[in-house]
PDB file of C-alpha atoms in Angstrom:
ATOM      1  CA  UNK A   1       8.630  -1.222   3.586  1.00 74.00           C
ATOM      2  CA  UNK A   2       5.447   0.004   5.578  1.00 86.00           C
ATOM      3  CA  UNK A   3       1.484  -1.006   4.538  1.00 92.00           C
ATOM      4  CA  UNK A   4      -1.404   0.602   6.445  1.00 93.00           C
ATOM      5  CA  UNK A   5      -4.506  -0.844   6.341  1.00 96.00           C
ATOM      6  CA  UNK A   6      -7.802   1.321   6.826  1.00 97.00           C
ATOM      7  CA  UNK A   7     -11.495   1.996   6.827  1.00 97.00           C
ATOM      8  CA  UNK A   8     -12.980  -0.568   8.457  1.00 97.00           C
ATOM      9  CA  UNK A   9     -15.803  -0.334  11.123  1.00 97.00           C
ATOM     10  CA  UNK A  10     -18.642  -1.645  12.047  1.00 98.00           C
ATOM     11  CA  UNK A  11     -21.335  -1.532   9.558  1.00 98.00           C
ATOM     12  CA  UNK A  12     -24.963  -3.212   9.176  1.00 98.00           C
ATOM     13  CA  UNK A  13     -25.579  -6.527   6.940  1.00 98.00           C
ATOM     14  CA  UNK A  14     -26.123  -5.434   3.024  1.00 98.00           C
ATOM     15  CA  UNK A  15     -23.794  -2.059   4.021  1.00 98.00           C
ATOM     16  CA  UNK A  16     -20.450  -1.434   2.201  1.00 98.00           C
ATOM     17  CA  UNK A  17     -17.021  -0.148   3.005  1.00 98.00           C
ATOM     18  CA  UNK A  18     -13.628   0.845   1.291  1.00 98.00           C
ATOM     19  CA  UNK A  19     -10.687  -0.512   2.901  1.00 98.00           C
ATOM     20  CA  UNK A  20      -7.287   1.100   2.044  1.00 97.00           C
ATOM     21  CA  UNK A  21      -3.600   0.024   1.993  1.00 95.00           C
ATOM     22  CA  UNK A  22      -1.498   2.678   1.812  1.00 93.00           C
ATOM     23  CA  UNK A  23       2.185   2.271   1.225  1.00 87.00           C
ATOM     24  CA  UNK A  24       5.675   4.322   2.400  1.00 84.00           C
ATOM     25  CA  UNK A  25       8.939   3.937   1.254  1.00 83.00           C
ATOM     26  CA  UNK A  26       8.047   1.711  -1.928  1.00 79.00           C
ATOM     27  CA  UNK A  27       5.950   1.607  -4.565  1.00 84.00           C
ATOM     28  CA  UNK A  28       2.627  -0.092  -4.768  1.00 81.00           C
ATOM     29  CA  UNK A  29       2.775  -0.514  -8.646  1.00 79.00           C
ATOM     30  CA  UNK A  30       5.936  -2.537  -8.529  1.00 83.00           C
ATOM     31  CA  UNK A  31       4.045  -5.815  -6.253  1.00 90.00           C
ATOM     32  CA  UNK A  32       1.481  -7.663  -6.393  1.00 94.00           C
ATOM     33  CA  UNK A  33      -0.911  -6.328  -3.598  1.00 95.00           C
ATOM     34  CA  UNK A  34      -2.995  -8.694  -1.734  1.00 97.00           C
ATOM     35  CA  UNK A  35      -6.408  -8.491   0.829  1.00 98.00           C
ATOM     36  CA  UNK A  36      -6.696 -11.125   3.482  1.00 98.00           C
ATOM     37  CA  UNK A  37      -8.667 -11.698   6.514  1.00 98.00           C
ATOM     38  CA  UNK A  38      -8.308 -13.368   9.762  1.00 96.00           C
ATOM     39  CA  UNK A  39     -11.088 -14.395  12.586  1.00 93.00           C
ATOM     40  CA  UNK A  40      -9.802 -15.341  16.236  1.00 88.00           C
ATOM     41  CA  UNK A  41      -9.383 -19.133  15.896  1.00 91.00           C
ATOM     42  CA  UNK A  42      -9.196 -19.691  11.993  1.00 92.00           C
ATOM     43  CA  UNK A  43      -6.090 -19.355   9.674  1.00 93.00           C
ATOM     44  CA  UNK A  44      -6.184 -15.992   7.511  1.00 95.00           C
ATOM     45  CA  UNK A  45      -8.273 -15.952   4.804  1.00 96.00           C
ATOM     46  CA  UNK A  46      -7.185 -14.546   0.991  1.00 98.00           C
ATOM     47  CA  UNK A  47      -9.837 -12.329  -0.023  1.00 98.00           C
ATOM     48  CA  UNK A  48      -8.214 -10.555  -3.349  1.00 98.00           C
ATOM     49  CA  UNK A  49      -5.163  -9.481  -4.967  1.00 98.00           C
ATOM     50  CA  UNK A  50      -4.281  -7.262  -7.728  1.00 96.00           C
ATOM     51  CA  UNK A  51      -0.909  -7.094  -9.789  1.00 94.00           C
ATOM     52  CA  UNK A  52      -0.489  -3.753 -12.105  1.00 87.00           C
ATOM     53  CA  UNK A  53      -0.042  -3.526 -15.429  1.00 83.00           C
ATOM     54  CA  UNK A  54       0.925  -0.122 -17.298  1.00 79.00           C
ATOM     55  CA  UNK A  55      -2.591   0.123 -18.099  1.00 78.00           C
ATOM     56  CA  UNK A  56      -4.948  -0.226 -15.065  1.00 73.00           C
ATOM     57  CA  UNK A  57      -7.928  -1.728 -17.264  1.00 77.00           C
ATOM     58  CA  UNK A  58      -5.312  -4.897 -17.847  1.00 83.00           C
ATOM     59  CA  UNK A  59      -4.632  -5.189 -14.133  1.00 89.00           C
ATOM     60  CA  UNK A  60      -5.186  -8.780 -13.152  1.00 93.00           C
ATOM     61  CA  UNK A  61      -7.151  -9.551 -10.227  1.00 96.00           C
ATOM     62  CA  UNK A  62      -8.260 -12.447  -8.233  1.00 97.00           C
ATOM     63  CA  UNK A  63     -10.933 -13.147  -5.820  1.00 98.00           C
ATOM     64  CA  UNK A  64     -12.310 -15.690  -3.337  1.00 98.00           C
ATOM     65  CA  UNK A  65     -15.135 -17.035  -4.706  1.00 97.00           C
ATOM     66  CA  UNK A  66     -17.169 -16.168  -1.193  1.00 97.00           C
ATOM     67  CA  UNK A  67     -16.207 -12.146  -2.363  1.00 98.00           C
ATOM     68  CA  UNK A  68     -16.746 -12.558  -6.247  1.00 97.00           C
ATOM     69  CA  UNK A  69     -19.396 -10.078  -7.125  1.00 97.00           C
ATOM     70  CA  UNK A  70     -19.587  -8.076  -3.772  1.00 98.00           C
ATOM     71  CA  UNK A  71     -15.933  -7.288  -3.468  1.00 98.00           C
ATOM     72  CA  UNK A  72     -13.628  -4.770  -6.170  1.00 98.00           C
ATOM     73  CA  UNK A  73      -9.805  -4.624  -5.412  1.00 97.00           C
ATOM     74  CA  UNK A  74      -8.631  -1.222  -7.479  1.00 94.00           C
ATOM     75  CA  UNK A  75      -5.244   0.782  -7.066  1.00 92.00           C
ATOM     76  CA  UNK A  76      -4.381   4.515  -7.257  1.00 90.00           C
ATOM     77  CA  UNK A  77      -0.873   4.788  -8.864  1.00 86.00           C
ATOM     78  CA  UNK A  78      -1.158   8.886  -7.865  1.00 88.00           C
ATOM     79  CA  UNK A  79      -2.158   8.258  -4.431  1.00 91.00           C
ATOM     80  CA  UNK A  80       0.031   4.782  -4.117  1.00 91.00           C
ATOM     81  CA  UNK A  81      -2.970   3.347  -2.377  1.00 93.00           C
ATOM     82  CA  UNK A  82      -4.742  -0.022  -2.984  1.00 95.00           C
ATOM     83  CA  UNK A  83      -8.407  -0.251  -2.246  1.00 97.00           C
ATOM     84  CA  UNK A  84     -10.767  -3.142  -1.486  1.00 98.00           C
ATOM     85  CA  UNK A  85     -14.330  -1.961  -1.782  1.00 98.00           C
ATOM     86  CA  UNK A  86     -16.734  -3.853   0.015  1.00 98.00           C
ATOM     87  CA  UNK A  87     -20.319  -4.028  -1.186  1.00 98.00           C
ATOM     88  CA  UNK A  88     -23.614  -6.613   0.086  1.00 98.00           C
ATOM     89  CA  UNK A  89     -21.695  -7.002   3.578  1.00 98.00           C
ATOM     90  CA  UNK A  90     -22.284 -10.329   5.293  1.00 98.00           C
ATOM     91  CA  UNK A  91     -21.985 -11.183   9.025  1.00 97.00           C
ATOM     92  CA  UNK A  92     -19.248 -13.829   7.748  1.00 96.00           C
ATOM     93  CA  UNK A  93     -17.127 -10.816   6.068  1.00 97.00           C
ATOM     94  CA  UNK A  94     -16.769 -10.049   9.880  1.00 97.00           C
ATOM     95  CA  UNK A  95     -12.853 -10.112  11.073  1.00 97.00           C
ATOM     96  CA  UNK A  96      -9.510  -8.319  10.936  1.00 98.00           C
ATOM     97  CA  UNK A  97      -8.465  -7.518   7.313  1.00 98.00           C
ATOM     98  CA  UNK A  98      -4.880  -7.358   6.043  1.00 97.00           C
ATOM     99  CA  UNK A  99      -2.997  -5.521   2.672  1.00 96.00           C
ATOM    100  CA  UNK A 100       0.145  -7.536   1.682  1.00 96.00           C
ATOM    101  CA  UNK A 101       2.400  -6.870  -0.693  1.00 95.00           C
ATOM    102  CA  UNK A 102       5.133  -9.597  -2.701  1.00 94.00           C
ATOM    103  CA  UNK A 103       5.876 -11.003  -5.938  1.00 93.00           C
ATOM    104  CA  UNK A 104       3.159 -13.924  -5.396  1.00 95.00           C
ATOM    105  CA  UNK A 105       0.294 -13.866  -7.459  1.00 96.00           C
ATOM    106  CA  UNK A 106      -2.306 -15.488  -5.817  1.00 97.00           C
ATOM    107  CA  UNK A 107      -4.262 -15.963  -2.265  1.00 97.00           C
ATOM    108  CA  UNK A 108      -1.540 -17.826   0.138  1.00 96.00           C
ATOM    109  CA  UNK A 109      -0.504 -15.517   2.474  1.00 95.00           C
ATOM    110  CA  UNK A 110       2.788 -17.542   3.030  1.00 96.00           C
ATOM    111  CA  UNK A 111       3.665 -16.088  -0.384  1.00 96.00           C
ATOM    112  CA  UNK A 112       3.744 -12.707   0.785  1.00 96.00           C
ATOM    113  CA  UNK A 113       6.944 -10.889   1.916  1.00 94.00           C
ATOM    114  CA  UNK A 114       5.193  -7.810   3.397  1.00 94.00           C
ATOM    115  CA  UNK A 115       1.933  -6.818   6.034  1.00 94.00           C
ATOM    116  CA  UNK A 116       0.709  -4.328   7.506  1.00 89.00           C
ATOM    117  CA  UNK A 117      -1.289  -3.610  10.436  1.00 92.00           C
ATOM    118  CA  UNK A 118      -4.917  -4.882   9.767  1.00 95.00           C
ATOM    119  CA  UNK A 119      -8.182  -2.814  10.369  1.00 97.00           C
ATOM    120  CA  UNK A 120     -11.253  -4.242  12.113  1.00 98.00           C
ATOM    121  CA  UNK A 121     -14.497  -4.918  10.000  1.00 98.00           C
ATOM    122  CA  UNK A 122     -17.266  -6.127  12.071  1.00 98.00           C
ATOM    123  CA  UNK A 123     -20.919  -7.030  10.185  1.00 98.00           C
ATOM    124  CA  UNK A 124     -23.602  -6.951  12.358  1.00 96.00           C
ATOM    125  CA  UNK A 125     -27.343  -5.554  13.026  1.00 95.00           C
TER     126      UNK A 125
END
């Protein structure tokens, strides 16, 4: 089991960006996929997570209420990619973000079985 994580960089206050997790050698449809982010110094933060259905409008999703309105978890069963987009950036959305993958359905990340390499997002003017 492999997750990538991708697209961050560093982007200006009120910017947006899509962050990808991209899976190998299972399927992203059969886990719950989550989004969390870490700062140097502070414990990793759940940001979203998504868990399929066989029709993606009944997908459930979850997010943390400092992301609600700003933030849209979405999959891509073709592509077997999760994406977070990222929308109204804040300085605070600044840090190292992780996909997950497990059977949890929720924002602990001790639930999680699986991580991938995060990607840097860095807010600032």
């Amino acid at each position: 089991v492999q997750l990538q994580a991708s697209g961050g960089g560093l982007v200006q206050p009120g910017g947006s960006l899509r962050l990808s997790c991209a899976a190998s050698k299972f399927t992203l449809d059969n886990h719950v996929i989550g989004w969390f982010r870490q700062v140097p110094g502070k414990e990793r933060e759940g940001v979203s997570c998504i868990r399929s259905s066989v029709d993606s409008a009944s997908d459930m999703r979850v997010y943390a209420d400092s992301v609600k309105g700003r933030f849209t978890i979405s999959r891509d069963v073709a592509k077997n990619q999760v994406y977070l987009q990222m929308n109204s950036l804040k300085p605070e959305d600044t840090g190292v973000y992780f996909c997950a993958a497990g059977q949890y359905f929720g924002l602990v990340s001790d639930r999680y079985d699986y991580w991938g390499q995060g990607t840097q997002v860095t807010v600032s003017s």
